[in-house]
CSV table of N, CA and C in Angstrom, one decimal:
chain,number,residue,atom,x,y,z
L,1,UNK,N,120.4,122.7,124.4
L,1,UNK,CA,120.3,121.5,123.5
L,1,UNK,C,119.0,121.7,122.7
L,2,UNK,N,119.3,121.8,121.3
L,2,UNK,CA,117.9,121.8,120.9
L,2,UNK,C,117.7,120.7,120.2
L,3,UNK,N,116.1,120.1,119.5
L,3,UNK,CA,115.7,118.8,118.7
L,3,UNK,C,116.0,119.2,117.6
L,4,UNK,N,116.4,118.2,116.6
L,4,UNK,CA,116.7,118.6,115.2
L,4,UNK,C,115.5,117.8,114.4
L,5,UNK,N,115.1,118.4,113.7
L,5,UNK,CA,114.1,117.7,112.6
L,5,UNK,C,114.0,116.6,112.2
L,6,UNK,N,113.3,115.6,111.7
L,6,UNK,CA,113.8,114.2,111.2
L,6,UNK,C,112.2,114.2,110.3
L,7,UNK,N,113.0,114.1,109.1
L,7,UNK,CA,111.8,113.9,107.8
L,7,UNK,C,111.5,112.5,107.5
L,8,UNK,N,110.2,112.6,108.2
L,8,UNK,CA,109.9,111.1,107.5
L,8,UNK,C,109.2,110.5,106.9
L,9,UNK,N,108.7,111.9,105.6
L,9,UNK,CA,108.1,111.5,105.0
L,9,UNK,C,106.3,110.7,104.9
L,10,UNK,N,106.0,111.1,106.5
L,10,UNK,CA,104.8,110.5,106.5
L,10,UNK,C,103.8,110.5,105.3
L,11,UNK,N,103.5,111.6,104.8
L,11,UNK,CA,102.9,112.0,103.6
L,11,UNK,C,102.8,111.6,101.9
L,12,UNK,N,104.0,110.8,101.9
L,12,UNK,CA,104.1,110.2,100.7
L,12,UNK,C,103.3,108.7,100.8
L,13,UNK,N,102.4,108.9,99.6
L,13,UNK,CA,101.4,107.5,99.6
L,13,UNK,C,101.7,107.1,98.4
L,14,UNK,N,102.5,107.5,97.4
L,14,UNK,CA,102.4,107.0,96.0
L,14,UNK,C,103.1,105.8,96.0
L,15,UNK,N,102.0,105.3,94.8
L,15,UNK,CA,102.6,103.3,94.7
L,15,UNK,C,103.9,103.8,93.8
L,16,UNK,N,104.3,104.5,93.2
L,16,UNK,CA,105.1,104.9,91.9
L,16,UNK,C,104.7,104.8,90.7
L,17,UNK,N,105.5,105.2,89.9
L,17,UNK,CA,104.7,105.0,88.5
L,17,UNK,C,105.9,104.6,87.4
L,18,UNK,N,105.6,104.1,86.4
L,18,UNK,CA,105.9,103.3,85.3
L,18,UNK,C,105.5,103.7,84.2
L,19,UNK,N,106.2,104.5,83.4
L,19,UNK,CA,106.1,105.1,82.4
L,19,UNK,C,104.8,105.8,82.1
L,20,UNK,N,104.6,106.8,83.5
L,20,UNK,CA,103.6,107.7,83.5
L,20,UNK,C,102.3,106.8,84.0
L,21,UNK,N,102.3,105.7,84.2
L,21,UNK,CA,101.4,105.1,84.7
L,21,UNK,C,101.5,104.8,86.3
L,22,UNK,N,100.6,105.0,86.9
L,22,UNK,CA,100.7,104.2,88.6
L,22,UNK,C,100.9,103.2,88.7
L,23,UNK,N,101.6,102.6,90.1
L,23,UNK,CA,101.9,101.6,90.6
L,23,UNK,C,101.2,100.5,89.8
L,24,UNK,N,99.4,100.4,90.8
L,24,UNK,CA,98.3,99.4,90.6
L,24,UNK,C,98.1,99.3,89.5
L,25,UNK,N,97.7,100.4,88.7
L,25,UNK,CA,97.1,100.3,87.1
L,25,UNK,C,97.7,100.2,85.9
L,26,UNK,N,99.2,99.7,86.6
L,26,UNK,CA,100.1,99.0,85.4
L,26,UNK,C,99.9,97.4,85.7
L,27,UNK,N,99.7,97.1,87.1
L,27,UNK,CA,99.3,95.5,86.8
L,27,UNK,C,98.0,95.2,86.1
L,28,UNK,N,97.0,96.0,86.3
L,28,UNK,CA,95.5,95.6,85.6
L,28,UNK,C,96.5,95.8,83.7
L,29,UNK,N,96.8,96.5,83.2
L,29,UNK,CA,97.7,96.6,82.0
L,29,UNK,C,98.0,95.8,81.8
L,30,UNK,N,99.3,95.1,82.7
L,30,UNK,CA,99.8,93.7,82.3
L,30,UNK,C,99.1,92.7,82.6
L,31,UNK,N,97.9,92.8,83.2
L,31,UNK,CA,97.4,91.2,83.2
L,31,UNK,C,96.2,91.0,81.7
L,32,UNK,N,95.7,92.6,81.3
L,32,UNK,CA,95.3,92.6,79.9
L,32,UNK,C,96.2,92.2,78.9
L,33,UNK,N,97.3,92.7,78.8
L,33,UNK,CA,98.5,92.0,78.1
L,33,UNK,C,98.8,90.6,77.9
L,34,UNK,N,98.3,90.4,79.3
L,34,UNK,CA,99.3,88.3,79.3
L,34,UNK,C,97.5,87.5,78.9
L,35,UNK,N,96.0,88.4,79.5
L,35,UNK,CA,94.8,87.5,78.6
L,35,UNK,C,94.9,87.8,77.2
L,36,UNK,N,95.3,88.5,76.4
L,36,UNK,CA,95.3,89.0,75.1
L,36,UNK,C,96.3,88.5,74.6
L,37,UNK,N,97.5,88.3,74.9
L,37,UNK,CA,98.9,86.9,74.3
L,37,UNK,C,97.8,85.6,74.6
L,38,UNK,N,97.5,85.4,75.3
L,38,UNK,CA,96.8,83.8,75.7
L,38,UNK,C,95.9,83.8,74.6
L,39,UNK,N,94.9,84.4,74.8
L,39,UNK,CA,93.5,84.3,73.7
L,39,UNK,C,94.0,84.2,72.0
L,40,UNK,N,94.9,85.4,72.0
L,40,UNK,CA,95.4,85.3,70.4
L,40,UNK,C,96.6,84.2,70.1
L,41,UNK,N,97.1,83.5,71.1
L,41,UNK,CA,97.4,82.2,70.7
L,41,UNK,C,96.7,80.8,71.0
L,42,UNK,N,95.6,80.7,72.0
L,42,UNK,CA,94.5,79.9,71.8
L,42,UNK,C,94.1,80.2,70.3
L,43,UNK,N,93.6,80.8,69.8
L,43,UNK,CA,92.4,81.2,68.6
L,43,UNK,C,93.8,80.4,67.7
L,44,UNK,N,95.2,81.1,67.5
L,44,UNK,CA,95.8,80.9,66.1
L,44,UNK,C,96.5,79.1,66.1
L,45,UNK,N,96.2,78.3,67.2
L,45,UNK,CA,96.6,77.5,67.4
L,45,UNK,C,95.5,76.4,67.1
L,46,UNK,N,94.1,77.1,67.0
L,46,UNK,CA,93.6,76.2,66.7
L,46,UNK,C,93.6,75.8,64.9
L,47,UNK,N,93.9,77.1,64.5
L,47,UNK,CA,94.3,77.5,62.8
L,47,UNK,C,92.5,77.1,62.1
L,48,UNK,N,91.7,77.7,62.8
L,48,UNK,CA,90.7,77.7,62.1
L,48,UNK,C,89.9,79.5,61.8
L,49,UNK,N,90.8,80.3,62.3
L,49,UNK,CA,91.0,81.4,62.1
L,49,UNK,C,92.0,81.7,61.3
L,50,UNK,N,91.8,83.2,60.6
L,50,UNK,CA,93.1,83.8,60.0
L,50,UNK,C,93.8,84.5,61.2
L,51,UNK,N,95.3,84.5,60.9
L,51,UNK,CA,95.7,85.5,62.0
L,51,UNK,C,95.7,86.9,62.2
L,52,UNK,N,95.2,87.6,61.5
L,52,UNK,CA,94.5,88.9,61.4
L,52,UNK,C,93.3,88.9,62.6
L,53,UNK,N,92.6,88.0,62.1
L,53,UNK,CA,91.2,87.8,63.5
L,53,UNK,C,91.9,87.5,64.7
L,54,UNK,N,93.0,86.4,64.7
L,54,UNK,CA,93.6,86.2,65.7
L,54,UNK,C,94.2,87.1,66.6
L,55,UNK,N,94.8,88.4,66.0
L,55,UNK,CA,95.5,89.3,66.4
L,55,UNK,C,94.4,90.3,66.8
L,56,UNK,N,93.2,90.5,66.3
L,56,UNK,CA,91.8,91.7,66.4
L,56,UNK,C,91.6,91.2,67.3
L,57,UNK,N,91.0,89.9,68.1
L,57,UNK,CA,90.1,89.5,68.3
L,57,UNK,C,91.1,89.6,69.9
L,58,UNK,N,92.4,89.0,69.8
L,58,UNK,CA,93.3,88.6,71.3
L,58,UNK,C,93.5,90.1,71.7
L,59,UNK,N,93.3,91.4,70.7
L,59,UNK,CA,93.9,92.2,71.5
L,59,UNK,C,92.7,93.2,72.0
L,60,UNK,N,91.7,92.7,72.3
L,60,UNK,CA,90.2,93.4,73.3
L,60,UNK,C,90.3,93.3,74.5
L,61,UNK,N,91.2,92.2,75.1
L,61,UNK,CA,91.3,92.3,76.3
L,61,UNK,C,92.6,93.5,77.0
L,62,UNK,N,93.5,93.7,76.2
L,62,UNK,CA,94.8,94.7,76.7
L,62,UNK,C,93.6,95.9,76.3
L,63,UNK,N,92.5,96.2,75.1
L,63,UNK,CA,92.7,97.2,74.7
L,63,UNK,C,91.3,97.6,76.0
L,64,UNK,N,90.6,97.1,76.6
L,64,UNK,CA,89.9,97.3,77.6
L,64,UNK,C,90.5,97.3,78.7
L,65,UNK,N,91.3,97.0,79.2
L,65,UNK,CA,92.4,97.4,80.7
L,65,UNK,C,93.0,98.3,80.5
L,66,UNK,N,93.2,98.9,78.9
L,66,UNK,CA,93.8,100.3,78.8
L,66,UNK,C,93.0,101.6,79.3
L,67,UNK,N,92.0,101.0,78.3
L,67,UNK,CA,90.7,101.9,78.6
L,67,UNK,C,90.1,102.1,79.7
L,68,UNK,N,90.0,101.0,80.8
L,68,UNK,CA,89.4,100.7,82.0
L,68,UNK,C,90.7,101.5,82.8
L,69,UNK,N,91.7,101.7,82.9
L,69,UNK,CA,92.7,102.0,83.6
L,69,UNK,C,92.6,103.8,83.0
L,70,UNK,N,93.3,104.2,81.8
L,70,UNK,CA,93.0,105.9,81.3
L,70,UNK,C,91.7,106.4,81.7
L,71,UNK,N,90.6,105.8,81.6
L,71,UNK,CA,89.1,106.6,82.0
L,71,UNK,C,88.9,106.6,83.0
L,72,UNK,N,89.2,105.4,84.3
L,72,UNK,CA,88.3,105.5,85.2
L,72,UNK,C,89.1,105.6,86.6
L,73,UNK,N,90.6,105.3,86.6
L,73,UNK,CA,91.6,105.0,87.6
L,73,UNK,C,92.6,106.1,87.6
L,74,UNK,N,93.4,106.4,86.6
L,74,UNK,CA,94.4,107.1,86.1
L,74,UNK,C,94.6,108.5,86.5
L,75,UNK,N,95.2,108.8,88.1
L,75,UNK,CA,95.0,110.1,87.8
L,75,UNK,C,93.5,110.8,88.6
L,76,UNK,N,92.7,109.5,89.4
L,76,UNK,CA,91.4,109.9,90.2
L,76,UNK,C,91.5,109.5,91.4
L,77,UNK,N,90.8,109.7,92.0
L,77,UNK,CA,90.7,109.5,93.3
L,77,UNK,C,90.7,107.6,94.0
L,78,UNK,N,90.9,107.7,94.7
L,78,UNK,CA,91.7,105.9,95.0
L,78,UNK,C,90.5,104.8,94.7
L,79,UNK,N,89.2,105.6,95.4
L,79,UNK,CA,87.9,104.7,94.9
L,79,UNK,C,87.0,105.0,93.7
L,80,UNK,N,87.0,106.0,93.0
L,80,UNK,CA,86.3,107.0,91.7
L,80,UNK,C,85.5,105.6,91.5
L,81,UNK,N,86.3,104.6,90.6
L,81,UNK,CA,85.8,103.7,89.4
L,81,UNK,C,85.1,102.7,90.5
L,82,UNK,N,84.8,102.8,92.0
L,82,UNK,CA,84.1,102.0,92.2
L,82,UNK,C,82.3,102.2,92.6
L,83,UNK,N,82.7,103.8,92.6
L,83,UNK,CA,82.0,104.9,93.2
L,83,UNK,C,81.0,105.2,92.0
L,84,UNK,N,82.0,105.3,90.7
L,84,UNK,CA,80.8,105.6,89.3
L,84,UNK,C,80.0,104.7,89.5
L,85,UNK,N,80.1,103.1,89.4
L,85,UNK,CA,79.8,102.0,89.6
L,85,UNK,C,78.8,101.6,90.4
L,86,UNK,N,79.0,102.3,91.8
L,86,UNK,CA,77.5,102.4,92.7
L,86,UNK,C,76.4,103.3,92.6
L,87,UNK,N,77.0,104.3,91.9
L,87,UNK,CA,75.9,105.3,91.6
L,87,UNK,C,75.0,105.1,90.2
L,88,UNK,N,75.4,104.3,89.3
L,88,UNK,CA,75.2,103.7,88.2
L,88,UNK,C,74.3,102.7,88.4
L,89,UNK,N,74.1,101.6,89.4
L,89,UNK,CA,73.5,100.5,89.9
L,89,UNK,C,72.5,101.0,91.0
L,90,UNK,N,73.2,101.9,91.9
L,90,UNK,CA,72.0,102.2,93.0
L,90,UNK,C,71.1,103.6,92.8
L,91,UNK,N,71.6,104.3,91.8
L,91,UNK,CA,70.9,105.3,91.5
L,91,UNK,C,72.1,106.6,91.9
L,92,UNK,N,71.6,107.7,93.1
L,92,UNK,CA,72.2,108.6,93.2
L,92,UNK,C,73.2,108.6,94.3
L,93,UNK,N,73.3,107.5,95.0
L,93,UNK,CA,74.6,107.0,95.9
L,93,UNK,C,74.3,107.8,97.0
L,94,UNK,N,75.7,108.9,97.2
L,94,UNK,CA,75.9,109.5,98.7
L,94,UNK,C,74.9,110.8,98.2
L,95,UNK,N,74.4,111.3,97.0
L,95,UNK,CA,73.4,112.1,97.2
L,95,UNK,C,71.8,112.5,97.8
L,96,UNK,N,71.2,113.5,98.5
L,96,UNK,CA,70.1,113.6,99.1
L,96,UNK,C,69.3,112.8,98.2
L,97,UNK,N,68.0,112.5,98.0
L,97,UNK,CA,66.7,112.4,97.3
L,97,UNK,C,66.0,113.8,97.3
L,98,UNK,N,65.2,113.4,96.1
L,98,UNK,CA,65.0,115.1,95.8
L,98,UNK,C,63.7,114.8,96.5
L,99,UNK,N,62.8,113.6,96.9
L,99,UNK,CA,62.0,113.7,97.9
L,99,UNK,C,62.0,113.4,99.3
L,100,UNK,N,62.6,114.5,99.9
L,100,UNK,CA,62.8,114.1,101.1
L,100,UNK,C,61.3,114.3,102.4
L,101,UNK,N,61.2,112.9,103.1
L,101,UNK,CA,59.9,113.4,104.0
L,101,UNK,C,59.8,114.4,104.9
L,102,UNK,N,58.7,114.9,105.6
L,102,UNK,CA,58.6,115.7,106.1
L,102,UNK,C,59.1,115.6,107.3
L,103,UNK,N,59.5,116.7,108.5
L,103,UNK,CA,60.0,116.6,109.5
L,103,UNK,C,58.9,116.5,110.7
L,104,UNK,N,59.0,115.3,111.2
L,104,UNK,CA,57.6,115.3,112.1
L,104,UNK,C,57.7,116.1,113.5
L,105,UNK,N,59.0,116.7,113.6
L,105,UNK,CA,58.8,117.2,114.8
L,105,UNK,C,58.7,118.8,114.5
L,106,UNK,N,58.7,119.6,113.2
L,106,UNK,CA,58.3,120.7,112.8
L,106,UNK,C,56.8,120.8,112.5
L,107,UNK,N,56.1,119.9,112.2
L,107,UNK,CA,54.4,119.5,112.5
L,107,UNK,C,53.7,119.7,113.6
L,108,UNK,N,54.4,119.3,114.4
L,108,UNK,CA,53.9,119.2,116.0
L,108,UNK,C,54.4,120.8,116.3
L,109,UNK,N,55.2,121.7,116.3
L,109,UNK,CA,55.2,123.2,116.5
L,109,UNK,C,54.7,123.7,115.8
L,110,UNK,N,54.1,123.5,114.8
L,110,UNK,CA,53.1,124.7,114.3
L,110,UNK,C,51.9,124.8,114.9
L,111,UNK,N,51.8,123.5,115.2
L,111,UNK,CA,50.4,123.0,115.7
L,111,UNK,C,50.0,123.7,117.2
């Protein structure tokens, strides 16, 4: 009697992708999409803008989710964009310090 194989795929983590885009970073896309419809119909509804500004001005929010998603998510590692972000604020993150102290128990052997 022998065991037969059974594939189960443990190894597959992908969210999928949508037109070359991943799972997650097509919702950050569409939710820049639906602030960028809102904003450029708040602005043209108030009609104290032209719709040209209306149309420039609503579409910074899709064109920053695009950009926030292509540069820093797309294609990187699952934490990257949170990781630039700590190292940016806290300095050099999971890196040594270039001044590291001395070791006090290599003092005491020389001695």
């Amino acid at each position: 009697m022998t065991k037969s194989l059974v594939q189960t795929h443990a190894g597959d983590d992908s969210d999928g992708r949508i037109w070359g885009i991943e799972g997650r970073n097509i919702l950050l896309i569409l939710v820049g999409l639906v602030l960028s419809v809102g904003l450029a119909m708040m602005l043209f509804r108030q009609q104290a803008h032209s719709p040209a500004l209306c149309f420039v001005v609503g579409l910074a929010p899709l064109v920053l989710s695009v950009v926030y998603v292509i540069t820093l998510r797309q294609g990187k590692p699952k934490a990257f964009d949170t990781d630039l972000l700590e190292s940016l604020i806290a300095g050099r993150a999971w890196a040594h310090s270039a001044n590291q102290p001395r070791n006090p128990l290599k003092v005491h052997e020389r001695a």
